[in-house]
Short mmCIF file of C-alpha atoms in Angstrom, two decimals:
data_model
loop_
_atom_site.label_atom_id
_atom_site.label_comp_id
_atom_site.label_asym_id
_atom_site.label_seq_id
_atom_site.Cartn_x
_atom_site.Cartn_y
_atom_site.Cartn_z
CA MET S 1 116.63 106.20 134.66
CA THR S 2 118.91 103.74 132.92
CA GLY S 3 122.03 105.16 131.30
CA ILE S 4 122.89 104.56 127.65
CA LEU S 5 126.18 102.85 128.49
CA GLU S 6 124.42 100.58 130.97
CA ILE S 7 121.84 99.59 128.36
CA GLU S 8 124.56 98.78 125.86
CA ALA S 9 126.61 96.83 128.41
CA GLN S 10 123.61 94.65 129.23
CA SER S 11 122.74 94.12 125.54
CA PRO S 12 119.72 96.19 124.61
CA ARG S 13 116.29 94.59 124.62
CA VAL S 14 115.15 95.29 121.07
CA CYS S 15 111.54 94.97 119.98
CA VAL S 16 110.38 95.16 116.38
CA ALA S 17 106.64 95.77 116.10
CA GLY S 18 105.23 94.75 112.75
CA ALA S 19 105.98 91.78 110.51
CA GLY S 20 105.81 93.51 107.15
CA ALA S 21 108.71 93.74 104.74
CA ILE S 22 110.74 96.24 106.79
CA GLY S 23 109.90 94.65 110.13
CA LEU S 24 110.99 91.19 109.00
CA THR S 25 114.22 92.56 107.54
CA LEU S 26 115.07 94.53 110.68
CA ALA S 27 114.23 91.68 113.06
CA ALA S 28 116.30 89.19 111.05
CA ARG S 29 119.34 91.45 110.72
CA LEU S 30 119.25 92.45 114.41
CA GLN S 31 118.95 88.83 115.53
CA MET S 32 121.81 87.81 113.23
CA ALA S 33 123.95 90.48 114.92
CA GLY S 34 123.35 88.86 118.30
CA TYR S 35 120.80 91.24 119.81
CA ARG S 36 117.91 90.08 122.00
CA VAL S 37 115.06 90.62 119.55
CA SER S 38 111.33 90.30 120.12
CA LEU S 39 109.04 90.53 117.09
CA VAL S 40 105.45 91.68 117.58
CA ALA S 41 103.26 90.00 114.99
CA ARG S 42 99.74 88.70 114.59
CA GLY S 43 97.69 86.24 112.57
CA GLU S 44 99.40 84.08 109.99
CA SER S 45 102.65 86.05 110.30
CA LEU S 46 102.88 85.20 113.99
CA SER S 47 102.21 81.50 113.47
CA PHE S 48 104.54 81.22 110.47
CA VAL S 49 107.49 82.94 112.14
CA HIS S 50 106.94 80.99 115.36
CA GLU S 51 107.15 77.69 113.45
CA ASN S 52 109.64 78.55 110.71
CA GLY S 53 111.51 81.69 111.69
CA ILE S 54 112.12 84.59 109.32
CA GLN S 55 113.28 83.81 105.80
CA LEU S 56 115.30 86.72 104.43
CA ILE S 57 117.04 86.94 101.09
CA ASP S 58 119.38 89.92 100.73
CA GLN S 59 122.68 90.83 99.12
CA GLU S 60 124.54 88.51 101.50
CA GLY S 61 122.47 85.48 100.56
CA GLU S 62 119.58 83.50 102.01
CA HIS S 63 119.00 83.45 105.78
CA ARG S 64 116.65 81.54 108.06
CA VAL S 65 116.53 83.27 111.42
CA MET S 66 114.63 82.10 114.49
CA VAL S 67 113.33 84.98 116.62
CA ASN S 68 111.19 85.38 119.70
CA VAL S 69 107.76 86.24 118.26
CA GLY S 70 104.43 86.94 119.90
CA ALA S 71 101.53 89.33 120.33
CA ALA S 72 102.21 92.76 121.82
CA SER S 73 100.66 91.67 125.13
CA ALA S 74 103.38 89.01 125.53
CA TYR S 75 106.15 91.57 126.08
CA ALA S 76 107.21 94.14 128.66
CA THR S 77 109.17 97.35 128.14
CA ALA S 78 111.92 97.54 125.53
CA ASP S 79 115.16 99.51 125.40
CA VAL S 80 114.80 100.08 121.66
CA LEU S 81 111.40 99.83 119.98
CA PHE S 82 111.14 99.87 116.20
CA LEU S 83 107.60 100.58 114.97
CA CYS S 84 107.16 99.16 111.46
CA PRO S 85 103.52 99.39 110.39
CA LYS S 86 102.01 100.99 107.35
CA SER S 87 101.56 104.66 108.22
CA HIS S 88 97.76 104.37 108.35
CA ASP S 89 98.07 101.51 110.86
CA MET S 90 100.31 103.46 113.23
CA LEU S 91 97.54 104.51 115.62
CA ALA S 92 96.28 100.95 116.07
CA MET S 93 99.84 99.73 116.62
CA ALA S 94 100.68 102.55 119.03
CA THR S 95 97.62 101.70 121.09
CA SER S 96 98.61 98.03 121.30
CA ILE S 97 102.28 98.59 122.22
CA ARG S 98 102.06 101.62 124.51
CA HIS S 99 102.91 99.42 127.51
CA LEU S 100 106.30 98.67 125.91
CA ILE S 101 107.37 102.31 126.22
CA SER S 102 109.17 103.35 129.40
CA PRO S 103 110.75 106.77 130.06
CA ASP S 104 114.05 105.30 128.79
CA THR S 105 112.74 103.55 125.67
CA ILE S 106 114.12 104.73 122.34
CA VAL S 107 111.14 104.71 119.99
CA VAL S 108 111.99 104.50 116.29
CA PRO S 109 108.96 104.85 113.97
CA VAL S 110 110.01 103.33 110.63
CA ILE S 111 107.22 104.64 108.41
CA ASN S 112 106.71 106.18 105.00
CA GLY S 113 105.67 109.75 104.36
CA ILE S 114 105.40 112.80 106.60
CA PRO S 115 105.52 111.65 110.25
CA TRP S 116 103.05 112.87 112.86
CA TRP S 117 105.94 114.24 114.96
CA TYR S 118 107.19 116.55 112.17
CA PHE S 119 106.48 119.79 114.08
CA ASP S 120 107.89 118.61 117.42
CA GLY S 121 111.36 119.28 118.78
CA ILE S 122 112.04 122.42 116.76
CA ASP S 123 111.94 126.02 117.95
CA ARG S 124 109.96 127.60 115.13
CA CYS S 125 106.60 129.29 114.74
CA TRP S 126 104.85 126.01 113.91
CA GLN S 127 106.28 124.15 116.93
CA GLY S 128 103.74 121.65 118.32
CA GLN S 129 101.29 121.81 115.42
CA SER S 130 99.62 118.64 114.21
CA ILE S 131 99.28 117.29 110.69
CA ARG S 132 95.61 116.47 110.28
CA THR S 133 96.00 113.90 107.54
CA VAL S 134 98.32 111.66 109.58
CA ASP S 135 97.17 112.34 113.16
CA PRO S 136 93.75 114.01 112.90
CA GLU S 137 92.95 114.00 116.63
CA GLY S 138 96.48 114.21 118.02
CA LYS S 139 96.21 110.73 119.53
CA LEU S 140 99.65 109.59 118.37
CA LYS S 141 101.29 112.53 120.12
CA ARG S 142 99.50 111.60 123.34
CA ILE S 143 100.38 107.90 123.16
CA ILE S 144 104.03 108.21 122.09
CA PRO S 145 105.95 111.01 123.84
CA SER S 146 107.96 112.98 121.29
CA ARG S 147 110.93 113.01 123.70
CA SER S 148 111.16 109.21 123.23
CA ILE S 149 111.31 109.37 119.43
CA VAL S 150 114.35 109.18 117.19
CA GLY S 151 113.54 110.10 113.60
CA ILE S 152 114.50 107.69 110.86
CA THR S 153 114.28 107.24 107.12
CA THR S 154 115.08 104.12 105.14
CA MET S 155 116.50 103.38 101.73
CA ILE S 156 115.51 99.72 101.80
CA THR S 157 113.62 98.32 98.82
CA VAL S 158 112.26 95.08 100.20
CA GLU S 159 109.22 92.95 99.38
CA ARG S 160 107.36 90.62 101.71
CA VAL S 161 106.63 87.74 99.33
CA SER S 162 104.70 85.71 101.93
CA PRO S 163 104.16 85.68 105.71
CA GLY S 164 107.58 85.54 107.33
CA LYS S 165 109.55 85.83 104.08
CA ALA S 166 111.15 88.99 102.65
CA THR S 167 113.50 89.64 99.75
CA THR S 168 115.73 92.57 98.87
CA PHE S 169 118.60 92.89 96.40
CA ASN S 170 119.67 96.46 97.13
CA PRO S 171 121.86 97.83 99.95
CA LEU S 172 120.28 98.33 103.40
CA GLN S 173 120.58 102.00 104.36
CA MET S 174 119.06 104.17 107.07
CA THR S 175 119.37 107.75 108.30
CA ILE S 176 118.62 108.65 111.91
CA GLY S 177 118.38 111.90 113.85
CA GLU S 178 117.05 113.49 117.01
CA LEU S 179 113.94 115.64 116.53
CA ASP S 180 115.87 118.71 117.72
CA ASP S 181 118.78 117.88 115.37
CA LYS S 182 121.25 117.69 118.27
CA PRO S 183 123.79 114.89 118.81
CA SER S 184 123.06 112.45 121.63
CA GLU S 185 124.35 109.27 123.26
CA ARG S 186 121.22 107.36 122.33
CA LEU S 187 121.66 108.36 118.71
CA ASP S 188 125.19 106.96 118.82
CA LEU S 189 123.88 103.76 120.44
CA LEU S 190 121.21 103.31 117.79
CA ALA S 191 123.75 103.88 115.02
CA ARG S 192 126.03 101.21 116.50
CA ILE S 193 123.15 98.72 116.74
CA LEU S 194 122.13 99.24 113.12
CA GLU S 195 125.68 99.21 111.77
CA ARG S 196 126.47 95.96 113.58
CA SER S 197 123.33 94.52 112.01
CA GLY S 198 124.61 95.20 108.50
CA ILE S 199 122.58 98.36 107.91
CA ALA S 200 124.61 101.34 106.67
CA THR S 201 123.57 104.18 108.97
CA THR S 202 123.99 107.95 108.67
CA LYS S 203 123.40 110.37 111.54
CA ALA S 204 121.60 113.33 110.03
CA VAL S 205 122.56 116.88 110.85
CA ARG S 206 119.00 117.91 109.96
CA ILE S 207 116.59 114.96 110.17
CA ARG S 208 113.78 116.78 108.36
CA ASP S 209 115.97 117.18 105.28
CA ALA S 210 116.34 113.39 105.28
CA ILE S 211 112.60 112.98 105.82
CA TRP S 212 111.78 115.24 102.88
CA THR S 213 114.30 113.49 100.64
CA LYS S 214 112.62 110.14 101.33
CA VAL S 215 109.14 111.66 101.05
CA VAL S 216 110.00 113.07 97.63
CA ARG S 217 111.30 109.70 96.42
CA ASN S 218 107.99 108.13 97.49
CA LEU S 219 105.78 110.98 96.31
CA ILE S 220 107.03 111.01 92.73
CA SER S 221 107.01 107.23 92.30
CA ASN S 222 104.57 105.39 94.58
CA PRO S 223 101.25 106.87 93.40
CA VAL S 224 102.40 106.90 89.75
CA THR S 225 103.33 103.22 89.86
CA ALA S 226 100.10 102.34 91.66
CA ILE S 227 98.17 103.93 88.81
CA THR S 228 100.26 102.50 85.97
CA GLY S 229 101.67 99.24 87.36
CA ALA S 230 105.18 100.35 86.40
CA THR S 231 108.38 99.30 88.15
CA LEU S 232 110.84 101.93 89.34
CA ARG S 233 112.96 101.42 86.23
CA GLN S 234 109.92 102.04 84.03
CA ASN S 235 108.67 104.94 86.13
CA PHE S 236 111.91 106.87 85.79
CA GLY S 237 113.04 105.43 82.46
CA ASN S 238 109.90 105.96 80.39
CA ALA S 239 109.75 109.49 78.97
CA TYR S 240 106.04 109.98 79.71
CA LEU S 241 106.11 108.71 83.29
CA ALA S 242 109.43 110.37 84.07
CA ASP S 243 107.97 113.71 82.94
CA ILE S 244 105.07 113.33 85.38
CA SER S 245 107.46 112.54 88.22
CA ARG S 246 109.64 115.51 87.25
CA GLN S 247 106.64 117.86 87.37
CA MET S 248 105.69 116.55 90.81
CA LEU S 249 109.26 117.09 91.93
CA ARG S 250 109.18 120.71 90.75
CA GLU S 251 105.95 121.27 92.68
CA VAL S 252 107.19 119.90 96.00
CA ILE S 253 110.51 121.79 96.16
CA PRO S 254 108.88 125.15 97.12
CA VAL S 255 106.91 123.34 99.84
CA ILE S 256 110.11 121.94 101.33
CA ALA S 257 111.73 125.38 101.27
CA SER S 258 108.71 126.98 102.94
CA TYR S 259 109.36 124.84 106.03
CA GLY S 260 113.05 125.70 106.18
CA SER S 261 114.26 122.40 104.77
CA ARG S 262 116.03 121.23 101.65
CA LEU S 263 116.70 118.04 99.73
CA GLU S 264 119.90 116.21 100.64
CA VAL S 265 120.64 115.50 96.98
CA ASP S 266 119.90 117.37 93.78
CA PRO S 267 116.61 116.56 91.99
CA GLU S 268 118.21 114.87 88.98
CA THR S 269 120.04 112.48 91.28
CA ILE S 270 116.72 111.42 92.80
CA LEU S 271 115.35 110.64 89.35
CA ASP S 272 118.51 108.83 88.28
CA THR S 273 118.72 106.79 91.49
CA GLY S 274 115.12 105.64 91.11
CA ARG S 275 115.81 104.36 87.61
CA LYS S 276 118.92 102.49 88.73
CA LEU S 277 117.00 100.54 91.37
CA GLY S 278 115.74 98.40 88.51
CA ASP S 279 112.54 96.41 88.11
CA VAL S 280 111.48 96.90 91.72
CA LYS S 281 107.83 97.36 92.61
CA THR S 282 107.13 100.23 94.99
CA SER S 283 105.48 99.40 98.31
CA MET S 284 102.32 101.13 97.12
CA LEU S 285 102.11 99.00 93.98
CA GLN S 286 102.71 95.88 96.09
CA ASP S 287 99.87 96.92 98.40
CA LEU S 288 97.53 97.60 95.50
CA GLU S 289 98.19 94.17 94.00
CA LYS S 290 97.47 92.54 97.36
CA GLY S 291 94.27 94.51 97.87
CA ASN S 292 95.70 96.43 100.84
CA GLN S 293 95.04 100.06 101.75
CA LEU S 294 97.48 102.48 100.13
CA GLU S 295 99.67 104.87 102.14
CA LEU S 296 98.25 107.94 100.45
CA ALA S 297 97.55 109.96 103.60
CA SER S 298 101.19 110.27 104.68
CA ILE S 299 102.82 110.26 101.24
CA CYS S 300 100.42 112.45 99.23
CA ASP S 301 97.73 114.05 101.38
CA ALA S 302 100.11 115.29 104.09
CA VAL S 303 102.38 116.97 101.53
CA ILE S 304 99.39 118.67 99.91
CA GLU S 305 98.16 119.74 103.37
CA LEU S 306 101.53 121.32 104.14
CA ALA S 307 101.54 123.05 100.75
CA THR S 308 98.04 124.44 101.34
CA LEU S 309 99.09 125.89 104.70
CA HIS S 310 101.58 128.08 102.78
CA GLY S 311 99.28 128.79 99.83
CA ILE S 312 101.32 126.66 97.42
CA GLU S 313 99.44 124.90 94.64
CA MET S 314 100.37 121.39 93.48
CA PRO S 315 98.02 120.63 90.55
CA VAL S 316 99.91 117.68 89.06
CA THR S 317 100.51 116.10 92.46
CA GLN S 318 96.86 116.62 93.37
CA ALA S 319 95.70 114.99 90.15
CA ILE S 320 97.98 111.97 90.56
CA SER S 321 96.90 111.67 94.20
CA ASN S 322 93.23 111.75 93.15
CA LEU S 323 93.81 108.98 90.61
CA ALA S 324 95.66 106.88 93.19
CA HIS S 325 92.82 107.38 95.66
CA PHE S 326 90.41 106.11 93.01
CA LYS S 327 92.59 103.05 92.42
CA SER S 328 92.73 102.50 96.17
CA THR S 329 88.95 102.47 96.63
CA GLY S 330 88.54 100.38 93.49
CA ASP S 331 84.84 101.05 93.08
CA GLY S 332 84.47 104.82 92.87
CA ASN S 333 82.46 105.08 96.09
CA ALA S 334 84.10 108.35 97.12
CA PHE S 335 81.58 110.66 95.41
CA ALA S 336 82.24 114.36 95.00
CA ALA S 337 80.03 116.71 96.99
#
């Protein structure tokens, strides 16, 4: 097995799988920092980036970055593998990139919502359980060994405005952590890679607290904005919409506590931070406007599933989720039994 110091000395082979908003941002920033980056893309994204590179606009200005881009089959194993699909596309991506994962590969799934690995790496009564709504048949656990995974959450509000082009005007921030919440050399390596790439990185003491904090931010804004078309400023600044988000926040806090976790910041700070992000469209609203599938399974359904397992009711969250599901189907074909 290759040692962490040896990997760093040789310059890690970094692969970013997925050319969405986050994937483009990560690939561009990593390449700008001098890392050997391969971007897994397909269709028009692949052809655009191959011909034009990645066009990224962020707080530092406008960048045009040429990267090595190709289909998953074009690459061999990676030292660090960032998986950046929509959560509902994770299984298809995992199937296509499984050959990139060696026993030494650090796998970093950069996804929204409750991750399929949530119950792995912890010595508690629910150790090893699966979350049906995000990994119904346990296939993700079989394809991607949990021992290879480093947990991550992002505070990056970025929009892919066209194939190969992404824009963001807020700071780039990430939190990382081992699934067992222990320090490790590979965690330190990953932090150094991200920091050198201009991404402010925190090593979590308890990664699930960070996961829940991000999940809550998404839960109380994404489905509401998909239903209403509101920006984050409107969602948290309008009295009516802010009240709905506040009720959803109250409902999810007992769920978090029932799994031995807690929010990293107080609830009012979450509401205030969302408002200060300005006239930013959530990823779910962006997907709705583009006619894409919404990430409701990992952001809404998984939280409700976890609540149900502990007998906790979430009526407002359930109602908002139902409305968002209706908006997602667009034609009301999901008939009640």
